[in-house]
Structure formats: C-alpha cells, structure tokens
Amino acid sequence: MENWMRGVSMRMFTDEDMQRVHDYSLELLRENGINIANDRVLKVFKENGFRVEGSQIYMTEKQVMDALEKTPSHFVIHGRSSARDLDLGGGDYGVCSPIGPVNVRTLDDGIRQGTLKDVEDLAKIYQGSDVININTNNGVEAYDVDEKTGHLLITKAVLKNTDKPVYTRLFTYEQMHEIMDMVEITSGEKLEKGGNIWLAPGSCPSLSPMAYSREVADCIVALAERGQVVTLGSATSTGVTGPIQIFGTIVMQNAEQLAGIVLTQLINPGNAVGYGVAACPGNMRGARYCCGSPGRVMLQIGSIEMGKRFYHLPTRTEPYTTESNTIDVQCGIESYEGSICNILSGADYQLGEIGTLDSLMTTSYEKTIIDEEITSRLFYIKEGIDVSREYAAIESIMDVGSGGTFLMEEDTVEQMHDAWYPTYTDWNRDPDKIPGDDYEYVLRKANEEWKRRLEEAPESMLDKAVEEELDAYIRAHSK
C-alpha cells in the first residue's frame, strides 16, 4: 500500500557537502589525532594497533570505517513497563527530561539551588507527562547530598518514581558501574554485553577541540562494558572551543564523534551509540555560551544530517534552550526556534533540556509544562499531511459547492477532534475574564499542572522487596 503521508524535512547539506564533512574529519583524525589522557583507554588503542604518541591517538580511515560498520542503526531502550520501550533510530522519538541544571525556579518561590527533593519531585512530574518518555536522575543538581553517595540517592529517586527508560548524568568509572548495578536490581536483568539496553547517558561529550577528558572516556568504557548506550556529544562553542566558522565546527565535532564511536566499538563491537548534537555559537560580545542563537539552529541541523542521513545512526539533539533567565518573550522565541529545528530535522531523541532557563543553568517547573506543549505542537507538524484522494476532499468540496460552509459536513464532524488544540495556552481568551496585561495566566495553568502531578503521584513505583534490595545496596556502597 502506498504511503500517502508527507512529513516535514529540514535540510541544509547536499550529499556532496556531507561527504566533505566526513573526509575533512578523517583528515583531522589522521593528521592531528584525538587526545585522551586516560591510561585505561590508551591501553585499549595500543592493543588494537592504533598509532599512539603520549596521549595523542591517530586513526586511519579503515579504523574509523571498521567501527562505523559495527555500530547499529537503531537500538531499543527499555522501561520497566514494556509499553514504555522506545526503538530509537527505528521510528520512535525520545523526549528526555534535562541533565544537570544547578538551580530550580517556580512561580511560587522564585529561584534557588536544587535539592534531592527537587530531583524526586521532577522525576514524578516527568513520569506524569504524556510528552516526556525518558526520565532522568538529574533534572537538577542536588546540593544537599554528600558527593560520595549522591549518585546512589539521586538514582534511587528516579528509579522509584518512573517506569520509563532512564537517562543518567555522568559519574566516575566506579560510580557508573554502581548506577548500572542499581538498574539491574530494578529491571531484574543483567546489564551486560549482548543484553538489553536499560540506560543511556545524557551525553558523553568531547572536550573540544579534538579531545576527550579522562572522566568522560572512563564513562564511555564503563557503559560499553555493560552493553548500554553510549550517547556521544559536543558542547563546542564557535570562536572559543571551536572554529568561528559554523562549517568548521561541524567538521571538528564530527571528527570528535567518530573518535568516540571508535573507542566504543573497541570496548564492545556492536554496542549502541547515539550521535549527539549540542554545539552553540560563542557570544563574542559577552564571552558566554550562546544557546539562544539562530546560529545554533544551523549547527544542529547540519550535525543532525551527518548523524542521521550520512552515518544512519540514532541521533540525539538538544532543544528548548534559551538565554533568558525567566519565562518571557525571549524565552518563547528561543525555545521554539531551537525545538522546531531539532524535532523536524530527523533526530531520534533528545538531551531534553526541557524546562530549562538561563543557558541550561536552571530548571523551571512551569517551563517544563509549557515546553511539553511546544513539543506536542511540533509532533503534530511532524506527523505530516495525508495527500491521498480521500484527504483531497474532492467529494466534500463538490457537495458543499460554491459559497457554502463545511461546518456540518460529514468529514468535519468525523475529523474535527483530530486537530491539535492547546492545553495550557488559550485560543479563546475572554478579555473580560483574562485581561490583556495578565502575563502570568499561562504560568498559573502550568503551575497547577505540575502540582496536580505531584499530588497524584504514588509514593513509590517499586515493589517493596525491590526497594528494600535497592536500599541495602545503597547502604553497602555508602561506607
């Protein structure tokens, strides 16, 4: 049967352009190499015949292509409820909650540092969402927990409050394995090479230019050792940690991604990898990370095309970001601009940053709800247009004739509920009830929604025996 649906496709590069990015990236890896000052990783490269000089690793075209050939074009990440499973790269789209903001903001209390209770409350809010389908143990940093045991407590906070697939921030090599041990307890399965995927990092970012930190390299190794997704990424800033030219930054971060893919496949051939996208222009007037710039849209579309169209890899992107520190007009412009390009350019999942303000530094409870509405709008657009004869409505048009109305037409009555309508914004404002200068109307509706979700959330979504086993593990590893 012919497919009559026509979706949106946002593109920037020709096939020839993408081939040039690939070729230039190979040149960088061959001539400059990638720096990874990590003895564990350097040993792996040496044992596999790579040219290594100090901590600089050089890669040939064959070595890169061998790794790409082993990397799967899609992967299934599991939730504790099988209905939550997502086939990323296979047609599903993953909407993740954020990783790593340091503050929270609410309409009630303003801005403050995050706590463990915020981590748990946000996990409950994300669980109650019809849009967010990947939960996280780090919707905000928890400043009231001990650094040595915090990774255990925040991981429990999300595991007990969601049955969706789980994203994690990065920790040390040993701590990443402890996180995966905890996921084993709640999933009832071993996390091992060749097994199911239950965990993904928000990002294993390169250290631009042309390097990976020791800590991130350790996390790549740990995840691949247990057969879990390695989502790569870069937070390159043009003119600062990358070339001022957008094309040059796309080339450089592509080279960095290829190096991360090679490392992952050396640890575990066939391990799932996500091609991550997150670069931004540098704000050369203010020396700041500029995640609200339209140049960021260009960087992301070009990079999404490399991951998705050229390498055919599951591709992760980063929408919703804004420079604004409050929910204002600037926030709306930048959040929608970044989200439309990310969701409609063919990416498969997100390092969500949903609900974030102030260049990813703050998670807003209210903006989380508003960003969900942005996403639902874009999902509706992404579904595309049916161009079949039935949807050309020829018979309906001829039935109504010239000068008639379609209000009571059979098609209208049958399909009127298929249209998109807002949940938190309002198309039918009554100026007598909602004055034009009431700028907090939508914020109040969002405030009511996240409070409703918290009120209705269960105390725990884990069986008592599983939660007790989890608590015993935390006690044993907190000494």
GROMACS .gro file of C-alpha atoms in nm:
model
  479
    1MET     CA    1   0.000   0.000   0.000
    2GLU     CA    2   0.135   0.341  -0.095
    3ASN     CA    3   0.230   0.571   0.190
    4TRP     CA    4   0.041   0.897   0.143
    5MET     CA    5   0.180   1.078   0.447
    6ARG     CA    6   0.418   1.365   0.378
    7GLY     CA    7   0.628   1.474   0.675
    8VAL     CA    8   0.841   1.783   0.718
    9SER     CA    9   1.210   1.763   0.627
   10MET     CA   10   1.451   2.040   0.729
   11ARG     CA   11   1.784   2.010   0.549
   12MET     CA   12   2.097   2.214   0.499
   13PHE     CA   13   2.357   1.991   0.330
   14THR     CA   14   2.372   1.816  -0.005
   15ASP     CA   15   2.515   1.463  -0.022
   16GLU     CA   16   2.839   1.614  -0.150
   17ASP     CA   17   2.855   1.854   0.146
   18MET     CA   18   2.819   1.568   0.393
   19GLN     CA   19   3.091   1.370   0.216
   20ARG     CA   20   3.322   1.669   0.255
   21VAL     CA   21   3.249   1.688   0.628
   22HIS     CA   22   3.335   1.317   0.656
   23ASP     CA   23   3.654   1.348   0.451
   24TYR     CA   24   3.776   1.654   0.640
   25SER     CA   25   3.702   1.477   0.970
   26LEU     CA   26   3.911   1.177   0.864
   27GLU     CA   27   4.193   1.416   0.776
   28LEU     CA   28   4.182   1.564   1.126
   29LEU     CA   29   4.188   1.221   1.291
   30ARG     CA   30   4.472   1.105   1.069
   31GLU     CA   31   4.693   1.415   1.090
   32ASN     CA   32   4.604   1.575   1.425
   33GLY     CA   33   4.457   1.282   1.614
   34ILE     CA   34   4.245   1.293   1.929
   35ASN     CA   35   4.381   1.349   2.278
   36ILE     CA   36   4.257   1.116   2.555
   37ALA     CA   37   4.474   1.133   2.867
   38ASN     CA   38   4.338   0.809   3.013
   39ASP     CA   39   4.565   0.510   3.070
   40ARG     CA   40   4.275   0.264   3.051
   41VAL     CA   41   4.178   0.396   2.709
   42LEU     CA   42   4.532   0.438   2.575
   43LYS     CA   43   4.598   0.073   2.654
   44VAL     CA   44   4.293  -0.031   2.450
   45PHE     CA   45   4.406   0.169   2.148
   46LYS     CA   46   4.763   0.038   2.167
   47GLU     CA   47   4.646  -0.323   2.196
   48ASN     CA   48   4.436  -0.275   1.883
   49GLY     CA   49   4.721  -0.143   1.671
   50PHE     CA   50   4.646   0.229   1.670
   51ARG     CA   51   4.927   0.481   1.647
   52VAL     CA   52   4.959   0.640   1.992
   53GLU     CA   53   5.207   0.913   2.087
   54GLY     CA   54   5.179   1.008   2.451
   55SER     CA   55   4.806   1.067   2.495
   56GLN     CA   56   4.750   1.156   2.129
   57ILE     CA   57   4.573   0.884   1.928
   58TYR     CA   58   4.576   0.877   1.548
   59MET     CA   59   4.318   0.699   1.337
   60THR     CA   60   4.318   0.578   0.979
   61GLU     CA   61   4.018   0.577   0.750
   62LYS     CA   62   3.999   0.197   0.771
   63GLN     CA   63   3.997   0.202   1.151
   64VAL     CA   64   3.714   0.455   1.154
   65MET     CA   65   3.511   0.276   0.887
   66ASP     CA   66   3.553  -0.060   1.062
   67ALA     CA   67   3.398   0.094   1.375
   68LEU     CA   68   3.111   0.254   1.182
   69GLU     CA   69   3.027  -0.077   1.017
   70LYS     CA   70   2.984  -0.236   1.361
   71THR     CA   71   2.763   0.042   1.501
   72PRO     CA   72   2.388  -0.040   1.487
   73SER     CA   73   2.146   0.192   1.308
   74HIS     CA   74   1.891   0.170   1.589
   75PHE     CA   75   1.850   0.041   1.943
   76VAL     CA   76   1.565  -0.031   2.183
   77ILE     CA   77   1.591   0.127   2.525
   78HIS     CA   78   1.366  -0.044   2.778
   79GLY     CA   79   1.144   0.085   3.053
   80ARG     CA   80   1.022  -0.130   3.342
   81SER     CA   81   0.686  -0.128   3.166
   82SER     CA   82   0.736  -0.279   2.820
   83ALA     CA   83   0.479  -0.030   2.688
   84ARG     CA   84   0.743   0.237   2.757
   85ASP     CA   85   1.013   0.080   2.537
   86LEU     CA   86   1.149   0.305   2.261
   87ASP     CA   87   1.307   0.200   1.933
   88LEU     CA   88   1.540   0.494   1.871
   89GLY     CA   89   1.650   0.505   1.510
   90GLY     CA   90   1.365   0.267   1.433
   91GLY     CA   91   1.086   0.523   1.419
   92ASP     CA   92   1.020   0.626   1.779
   93TYR     CA   93   1.114   0.969   1.914
   94GLY     CA   94   1.258   1.005   2.263
   95VAL     CA   95   1.179   1.315   2.469
   96CYS     CA   96   1.405   1.331   2.771
   97SER     CA   97   1.400   1.546   3.079
   98PRO     CA   98   1.710   1.762   3.142
   99ILE     CA   99   2.056   1.674   3.271
  100GLY     CA  100   2.247   1.893   3.514
  101PRO     CA  101   2.090   2.236   3.577
  102VAL     CA  102   2.208   2.372   3.911
  103ASN     CA  103   1.902   2.577   4.011
  104VAL     CA  104   1.525   2.544   4.012
  105ARG     CA  105   1.265   2.815   3.961
  106THR     CA  106   0.896   2.807   4.047
  107LEU     CA  107   0.623   3.067   4.023
  108ASP     CA  108   0.574   3.034   4.399
  109ASP     CA  109   0.930   3.058   4.532
  110GLY     CA  110   1.146   3.212   4.260
  111ILE     CA  111   1.497   3.076   4.205
  112ARG     CA  112   1.708   2.865   4.441
  113GLN     CA  113   1.958   2.577   4.440
  114GLY     CA  114   1.827   2.228   4.371
  115THR     CA  115   1.776   1.961   4.637
  116LEU     CA  116   1.722   1.586   4.646
  117LYS     CA  117   1.350   1.652   4.695
  118ASP     CA  118   1.352   1.852   4.371
  119VAL     CA  119   1.516   1.557   4.194
  120GLU     CA  120   1.239   1.330   4.320
  121ASP     CA  121   0.959   1.579   4.252
  122LEU     CA  122   1.082   1.639   3.898
  123ALA     CA  123   1.101   1.263   3.835
  124LYS     CA  124   0.734   1.240   3.940
  125ILE     CA  125   0.641   1.534   3.713
  126TYR     CA  126   0.823   1.373   3.419
  127GLN     CA  127   0.656   1.039   3.493
  128GLY     CA  128   0.314   1.207   3.475
  129SER     CA  129   0.388   1.361   3.135
  130ASP     CA  130   0.226   1.241   2.813
  131VAL     CA  131   0.514   1.400   2.619
  132ILE     CA  132   0.831   1.317   2.815
  133ASN     CA  133   0.903   0.946   2.765
  134ILE     CA  134   1.257   0.918   2.907
  135ASN     CA  135   1.312   1.007   3.273
  136THR     CA  136   1.633   1.131   3.433
  137ASN     CA  137   1.813   1.112   3.766
  138ASN     CA  138   1.935   1.467   3.729
  139GLY     CA  139   1.658   1.712   3.647
  140VAL     CA  140   1.857   1.938   3.875
  141GLU     CA  141   2.171   1.901   4.085
  142ALA     CA  142   2.101   1.807   4.447
  143TYR     CA  143   2.316   2.026   4.670
  144ASP     CA  144   2.201   1.872   4.996
  145VAL     CA  145   2.359   1.527   4.941
  146ASP     CA  146   2.711   1.406   5.006
  147GLU     CA  147   2.923   1.394   4.690
  148LYS     CA  148   3.037   1.039   4.768
  149THR     CA  149   2.686   0.895   4.795
  150GLY     CA  150   2.479   1.144   4.595
  151HIS     CA  151   2.488   0.933   4.277
  152LEU     CA  152   2.319   0.648   4.467
  153LEU     CA  153   2.049   0.865   4.620
  154ILE     CA  154   1.955   1.054   4.306
  155THR     CA  155   1.945   0.731   4.105
  156LYS     CA  156   1.708   0.578   4.358
  157ALA     CA  157   1.496   0.894   4.336
  158VAL     CA  158   1.424   0.833   3.968
  159LEU     CA  159   1.409   0.450   3.978
  160LYS     CA  160   1.136   0.452   4.245
  161ASN     CA  161   0.930   0.713   4.059
  162THR     CA  162   0.926   0.600   3.697
  163ASP     CA  163   0.868   0.300   3.476
  164LYS     CA  164   1.002   0.487   3.171
  165PRO     CA  165   1.350   0.438   3.020
  166VAL     CA  166   1.617   0.615   3.223
  167TYR     CA  167   1.882   0.872   3.135
  168THR     CA  168   2.175   0.943   3.366
  169ARG     CA  169   2.431   1.215   3.414
  170LEU     CA  170   2.794   1.104   3.414
  171PHE     CA  171   2.986   0.996   3.723
  172THR     CA  172   3.322   0.828   3.783
  173TYR     CA  173   3.403   0.490   3.629
  174GLU     CA  174   3.325   0.309   3.955
  175GLN     CA  175   3.009   0.512   4.020
  176MET     CA  176   2.876   0.443   3.669
  177HIS     CA  177   2.903   0.072   3.740
  178GLU     CA  178   2.718   0.124   4.068
  179ILE     CA  179   2.440   0.305   3.882
  180MET     CA  180   2.413   0.011   3.644
  181ASP     CA  181   2.404  -0.230   3.939
  182MET     CA  182   2.103  -0.039   4.073
  183VAL     CA  183   1.930  -0.054   3.734
  184GLU     CA  184   1.989  -0.431   3.736
  185ILE     CA  185   1.809  -0.457   4.071
  186THR     CA  186   1.500  -0.269   3.948
  187SER     CA  187   1.490  -0.421   3.598
  188GLY     CA  188   1.556  -0.778   3.712
  189GLU     CA  189   1.806  -0.824   3.429
  190LYS     CA  190   2.183  -0.826   3.398
  191LEU     CA  191   2.330  -0.530   3.219
  192GLU     CA  192   2.589  -0.699   3.002
  193LYS     CA  193   2.729  -0.711   2.651
  194GLY     CA  194   2.471  -0.852   2.415
  195GLY     CA  195   2.187  -0.794   2.663
  196ASN     CA  196   1.901  -0.547   2.669
  197ILE     CA  197   1.957  -0.173   2.697
  198TRP     CA  198   1.815  -0.011   3.010
  199LEU     CA  199   2.027   0.300   3.047
  200ALA     CA  200   2.168   0.584   2.842
  201PRO     CA  201   2.382   0.880   2.945
  202GLY     CA  202   2.255   1.226   2.868
  203SER     CA  203   2.583   1.279   2.688
  204CYS     CA  204   2.943   1.159   2.682
  205PRO     CA  205   3.076   1.488   2.546
  206SER     CA  206   3.406   1.551   2.377
  207LEU     CA  207   3.642   1.810   2.524
  208SER     CA  208   3.674   2.040   2.225
  209PRO     CA  209   3.899   2.095   2.049
  210MET     CA  210   3.987   1.738   1.950
  211ALA     CA  211   4.000   1.571   2.291
  212TYR     CA  212   3.806   1.368   2.548
  213SER     CA  213   3.852   1.416   2.919
  214ARG     CA  214   3.976   1.127   3.131
  215GLU     CA  215   3.643   1.120   3.318
  216VAL     CA  216   3.422   1.105   3.009
  217ALA     CA  217   3.642   0.840   2.847
  218ASP     CA  218   3.601   0.630   3.164
  219CYS     CA  219   3.223   0.659   3.134
  220ILE     CA  220   3.229   0.551   2.769
  221VAL     CA  221   3.428   0.243   2.870
  222ALA     CA  222   3.200   0.162   3.166
  223LEU     CA  223   2.881   0.187   2.962
  224ALA     CA  224   3.019  -0.021   2.675
  225GLU     CA  225   3.147  -0.285   2.918
  226ARG     CA  226   2.785  -0.340   3.026
  227GLY     CA  227   2.631  -0.308   2.677
  228GLN     CA  228   2.447   0.019   2.746
  229VAL     CA  229   2.403   0.308   2.506
  230VAL     CA  230   2.693   0.548   2.464
  231THR     CA  231   2.540   0.879   2.361
  232LEU     CA  232   2.820   1.099   2.237
  233GLY     CA  233   2.805   1.475   2.208
  234SER     CA  234   2.987   1.801   2.198
  235ALA     CA  235   2.931   2.137   2.360
  236THR     CA  236   3.163   2.321   2.126
  237SER     CA  237   3.137   2.700   2.125
  238THR     CA  238   3.234   2.861   1.795
  239GLY     CA  239   3.521   3.104   1.827
  240VAL     CA  240   3.605   2.968   2.173
  241THR     CA  241   3.648   2.590   2.175
  242GLY     CA  242   3.583   2.552   1.803
  243PRO     CA  243   3.644   2.746   1.482
  244ILE     CA  244   3.445   3.066   1.438
  245GLN     CA  245   3.311   2.920   1.113
  246ILE     CA  246   2.997   2.710   1.161
  247PHE     CA  247   3.107   2.463   0.894
  248GLY     CA  248   3.446   2.424   1.061
  249THR     CA  249   3.285   2.348   1.396
  250ILE     CA  250   3.058   2.087   1.235
  251VAL     CA  251   3.366   1.924   1.079
  252MET     CA  252   3.562   1.926   1.404
  253GLN     CA  253   3.287   1.792   1.627
  254ASN     CA  254   3.211   1.523   1.368
  255ALA     CA  255   3.573   1.410   1.398
  256GLU     CA  256   3.535   1.402   1.776
  257GLN     CA  257   3.218   1.193   1.745
  258LEU     CA  258   3.390   0.946   1.514
  259ALA     CA  259   3.670   0.904   1.768
  260GLY     CA  260   3.412   0.828   2.039
  261ILE     CA  261   3.245   0.572   1.813
  262VAL     CA  262   3.579   0.401   1.751
  263LEU     CA  263   3.651   0.377   2.125
  264THR     CA  264   3.304   0.236   2.197
  265GLN     CA  265   3.337  -0.034   1.931
  266LEU     CA  266   3.682  -0.135   2.054
  267ILE     CA  267   3.535  -0.198   2.401
  268ASN     CA  268   3.225  -0.379   2.274
  269PRO     CA  269   3.182  -0.437   1.897
  270GLY     CA  270   2.820  -0.371   1.806
  271ASN     CA  271   2.749  -0.152   2.110
  272ALA     CA  272   2.470   0.101   2.054
  273VAL     CA  273   2.587   0.459   2.001
  274GLY     CA  274   2.395   0.783   1.977
  275TYR     CA  275   2.536   1.060   1.758
  276GLY     CA  276   2.496   1.363   1.986
  277VAL     CA  277   2.444   1.724   1.880
  278ALA     CA  278   2.480   2.025   2.110
  279ALA     CA  279   2.723   2.287   1.973
  280CYS     CA  280   2.647   2.659   2.002
  281PRO     CA  281   2.791   2.982   1.866
  282GLY     CA  282   3.009   3.175   2.107
  283ASN     CA  283   2.872   3.506   2.228
  284MET     CA  284   3.182   3.703   2.132
  285ARG     CA  285   3.045   4.022   2.289
  286GLY     CA  286   2.973   3.868   2.627
  287ALA     CA  287   3.207   3.564   2.628
  288ARG     CA  288   2.915   3.334   2.708
  289TYR     CA  289   2.767   3.005   2.592
  290CYS     CA  290   2.509   3.123   2.338
  291CYS     CA  291   2.236   2.859   2.325
  292GLY     CA  292   1.965   3.102   2.210
  293SER     CA  293   2.129   3.194   1.879
  294PRO     CA  294   1.987   3.109   1.535
  295GLY     CA  295   2.342   3.003   1.454
  296ARG     CA  296   2.282   2.717   1.694
  297VAL     CA  297   1.994   2.603   1.473
  298MET     CA  298   2.233   2.590   1.177
  299LEU     CA  299   2.494   2.399   1.376
  300GLN     CA  300   2.238   2.147   1.491
  301ILE     CA  301   2.065   2.087   1.158
  302GLY     CA  302   2.400   2.028   0.987
  303SER     CA  303   2.513   1.788   1.258
  304ILE     CA  304   2.181   1.603   1.268
  305GLU     CA  305   2.217   1.544   0.896
  306MET     CA  306   2.562   1.394   0.948
  307GLY     CA  307   2.443   1.159   1.219
  308LYS     CA  308   2.112   1.060   1.063
  309ARG     CA  309   2.144   1.094   0.686
  310PHE     CA  310   2.513   1.024   0.634
  311TYR     CA  311   2.603   0.769   0.903
  312HIS     CA  312   2.249   0.630   0.958
  313LEU     CA  313   2.295   0.637   1.334
  314PRO     CA  314   2.043   0.713   1.608
  315THR     CA  315   2.089   1.085   1.653
  316ARG     CA  316   2.037   1.284   1.971
  317THR     CA  317   1.984   1.655   1.982
  318GLU     CA  318   1.925   1.937   2.232
  319PRO     CA  319   1.615   2.160   2.201
  320TYR     CA  320   1.432   2.403   2.436
  321THR     CA  321   1.739   2.607   2.532
  322THR     CA  322   1.723   2.980   2.597
  323GLU     CA  323   1.949   3.255   2.723
  324SER     CA  324   1.662   3.411   2.915
  325ASN     CA  325   1.654   3.363   3.292
  326THR     CA  326   1.275   3.392   3.308
  327ILE     CA  327   0.972   3.284   3.105
  328ASP     CA  328   0.934   3.586   2.881
  329VAL     CA  329   0.909   3.669   2.509
  330GLN     CA  330   1.280   3.600   2.453
  331CYS     CA  331   1.240   3.263   2.622
  332GLY     CA  332   0.948   3.173   2.394
  333ILE     CA  333   1.126   3.280   2.075
  334GLU     CA  334   1.446   3.092   2.152
  335SER     CA  335   1.285   2.777   2.292
  336TYR     CA  336   1.050   2.733   1.997
  337GLU     CA  337   1.318   2.820   1.741
  338GLY     CA  338   1.557   2.559   1.878
  339SER     CA  339   1.289   2.296   1.921
  340ILE     CA  340   1.138   2.321   1.574
  341CYS     CA  341   1.471   2.259   1.403
  342ASN     CA  342   1.562   1.971   1.632
  343ILE     CA  343   1.232   1.785   1.620
  344LEU     CA  344   1.170   1.838   1.248
  345SER     CA  345   1.523   1.764   1.122
  346GLY     CA  346   1.510   1.388   1.162
  347ALA     CA  347   1.673   1.337   1.503
  348ASP     CA  348   1.563   1.038   1.709
  349TYR     CA  349   1.592   1.154   2.069
  350GLN     CA  350   1.692   1.444   2.289
  351LEU     CA  351   1.919   1.553   2.562
  352GLY     CA  352   1.595   1.720   2.653
  353GLU     CA  353   1.687   2.036   2.846
  354ILE     CA  354   1.309   2.062   2.862
  355GLY     CA  355   1.203   2.331   3.106
  356THR     CA  356   1.545   2.495   3.126
  357LEU     CA  357   1.631   2.864   3.151
  358ASP     CA  358   1.947   3.076   3.174
  359SER     CA  359   2.169   2.877   2.932
  360LEU     CA  360   2.081   2.540   3.091
  361MET     CA  361   2.161   2.660   3.444
  362THR     CA  362   1.804   2.649   3.581
  363THR     CA  363   1.511   2.406   3.563
  364SER     CA  364   1.174   2.581   3.573
  365TYR     CA  365   0.881   2.373   3.692
  366GLU     CA  366   0.641   2.588   3.489
  367LYS     CA  367   0.852   2.600   3.172
  368THR     CA  368   0.867   2.219   3.182
  369ILE     CA  369   0.490   2.212   3.126
  370ILE     CA  370   0.499   2.487   2.863
  371ASP     CA  371   0.780   2.310   2.672
  372GLU     CA  372   0.566   1.997   2.667
  373GLU     CA  373   0.302   2.199   2.482
  374ILE     CA  374   0.566   2.323   2.237
  375THR     CA  375   0.663   1.960   2.177
  376SER     CA  376   0.307   1.844   2.121
  377ARG     CA  377   0.263   2.119   1.860
  378LEU     CA  378   0.574   2.002   1.678
  379PHE     CA  379   0.474   1.636   1.698
  380TYR     CA  380   0.152   1.732   1.520
  381ILE     CA  381   0.351   1.905   1.245
  382LYS     CA  382   0.598   1.615   1.228
  383GLU     CA  383   0.317   1.369   1.152
  384GLY     CA  384   0.279   1.543   0.816
  385ILE     CA  385  -0.004   1.572   0.564
  386ASP     CA  386  -0.207   1.292   0.407
  387VAL     CA  387  -0.205   1.360   0.030
  388SER     CA  388  -0.440   1.078  -0.073
  389ARG     CA  389  -0.755   1.141  -0.279
  390GLU     CA  390  -0.969   1.088   0.030
  391TYR     CA  391  -0.792   1.377   0.201
  392ALA     CA  392  -0.809   1.594  -0.111
  393ALA     CA  393  -1.178   1.615  -0.011
  394ILE     CA  394  -1.297   1.645  -0.374
  395GLU     CA  395  -1.637   1.492  -0.298
  396SER     CA  396  -1.684   1.711   0.009
  397ILE     CA  397  -1.594   2.028  -0.181
  398MET     CA  398  -1.836   1.941  -0.464
  399ASP     CA  399  -2.108   1.851  -0.214
  400VAL     CA  400  -2.081   2.193  -0.045
  401GLY     CA  401  -2.041   2.373  -0.377
  402SER     CA  402  -1.966   2.739  -0.428
  403GLY     CA  403  -2.028   2.972  -0.139
  404GLY     CA  404  -2.132   2.704   0.110
  405THR     CA  405  -1.995   2.608   0.451
  406PHE     CA  406  -1.823   2.294   0.576
  407LEU     CA  407  -1.934   2.329   0.940
  408MET     CA  408  -2.184   2.041   0.924
  409GLU     CA  409  -2.013   1.842   0.651
  410GLU     CA  410  -1.974   1.472   0.740
  411ASP     CA  411  -1.592   1.489   0.714
  412THR     CA  412  -1.587   1.785   0.953
  413VAL     CA  413  -1.795   1.609   1.214
  414GLU     CA  414  -1.589   1.289   1.187
  415GLN     CA  415  -1.243   1.451   1.190
  416MET     CA  416  -1.286   1.770   1.391
  417HIS     CA  417  -1.138   1.608   1.702
  418ASP     CA  418  -0.817   1.513   1.517
  419ALA     CA  419  -0.697   1.873   1.508
  420TRP     CA  420  -0.442   1.998   1.761
  421TYR     CA  421  -0.574   2.216   2.043
  422PRO     CA  422  -0.375   2.376   2.326
  423THR     CA  423  -0.388   2.253   2.682
  424TYR     CA  424  -0.216   2.533   2.872
  425THR     CA  425  -0.220   2.823   2.628
  426ASP     CA  426  -0.558   2.960   2.521
  427TRP     CA  427  -0.714   3.038   2.183
  428ASN     CA  428  -1.044   3.154   2.328
  429ARG     CA  429  -0.947   3.416   2.584
  430ASP     CA  430  -1.228   3.625   2.719
  431PRO     CA  431  -1.080   3.973   2.775
  432ASP     CA  432  -1.340   4.034   3.046
  433LYS     CA  433  -1.210   3.735   3.243
  434ILE     CA  434  -0.841   3.735   3.138
  435PRO     CA  435  -0.709   4.091   3.095
  436GLY     CA  436  -0.457   4.154   2.818
  437ASP     CA  437  -0.192   4.252   3.071
  438ASP     CA  438  -0.227   3.924   3.266
  439TYR     CA  439   0.115   3.788   3.168
  440GLU     CA  440   0.109   3.508   3.425
  441TYR     CA  441  -0.208   3.335   3.303
  442VAL     CA  442  -0.022   3.053   3.124
  443LEU     CA  443   0.230   3.025   3.408
  444ARG     CA  444  -0.052   2.975   3.658
  445LYS     CA  445  -0.202   2.697   3.446
  446ALA     CA  446   0.141   2.532   3.422
  447ASN     CA  447   0.187   2.575   3.797
  448GLU     CA  448  -0.144   2.400   3.860
  449GLU     CA  449  -0.045   2.112   3.630
  450TRP     CA  450   0.287   2.022   3.791
  451LYS     CA  451   0.127   2.043   4.135
  452ARG     CA  452  -0.152   1.810   4.019
  453ARG     CA  453   0.103   1.554   3.902
  454LEU     CA  454   0.286   1.563   4.234
  455GLU     CA  455  -0.035   1.524   4.426
  456GLU     CA  456  -0.141   1.222   4.219
  457ALA     CA  457   0.200   1.051   4.205
  458PRO     CA  458   0.235   0.727   4.406
  459GLU     CA  459   0.480   0.717   4.695
  460SER     CA  460   0.685   0.457   4.505
  461MET     CA  461   0.652   0.262   4.181
  462LEU     CA  462   0.878  -0.020   4.305
  463ASP     CA  463   0.772  -0.342   4.471
  464LYS     CA  464   0.855  -0.334   4.841
  465ALA     CA  465   1.110  -0.617   4.810
  466VAL     CA  466   1.287  -0.446   4.519
  467GLU     CA  467   1.304  -0.114   4.705
  468GLU     CA  468   1.444  -0.290   5.012
  469GLU     CA  469   1.712  -0.454   4.796
  470LEU     CA  470   1.793  -0.115   4.647
  471ASP     CA  471   1.823   0.040   4.994
  472ALA     CA  472   2.052  -0.244   5.105
  473TYR     CA  473   2.276  -0.184   4.804
  474ILE     CA  474   2.296   0.188   4.883
  475ARG     CA  475   2.388   0.118   5.245
  476ALA     CA  476   2.658  -0.129   5.140
  477HIS     CA  477   2.813   0.118   4.896
  478SER     CA  478   2.789   0.423   5.120
  479LYS     CA  479   3.061   0.306   5.360
   0.00000   0.00000   0.00000
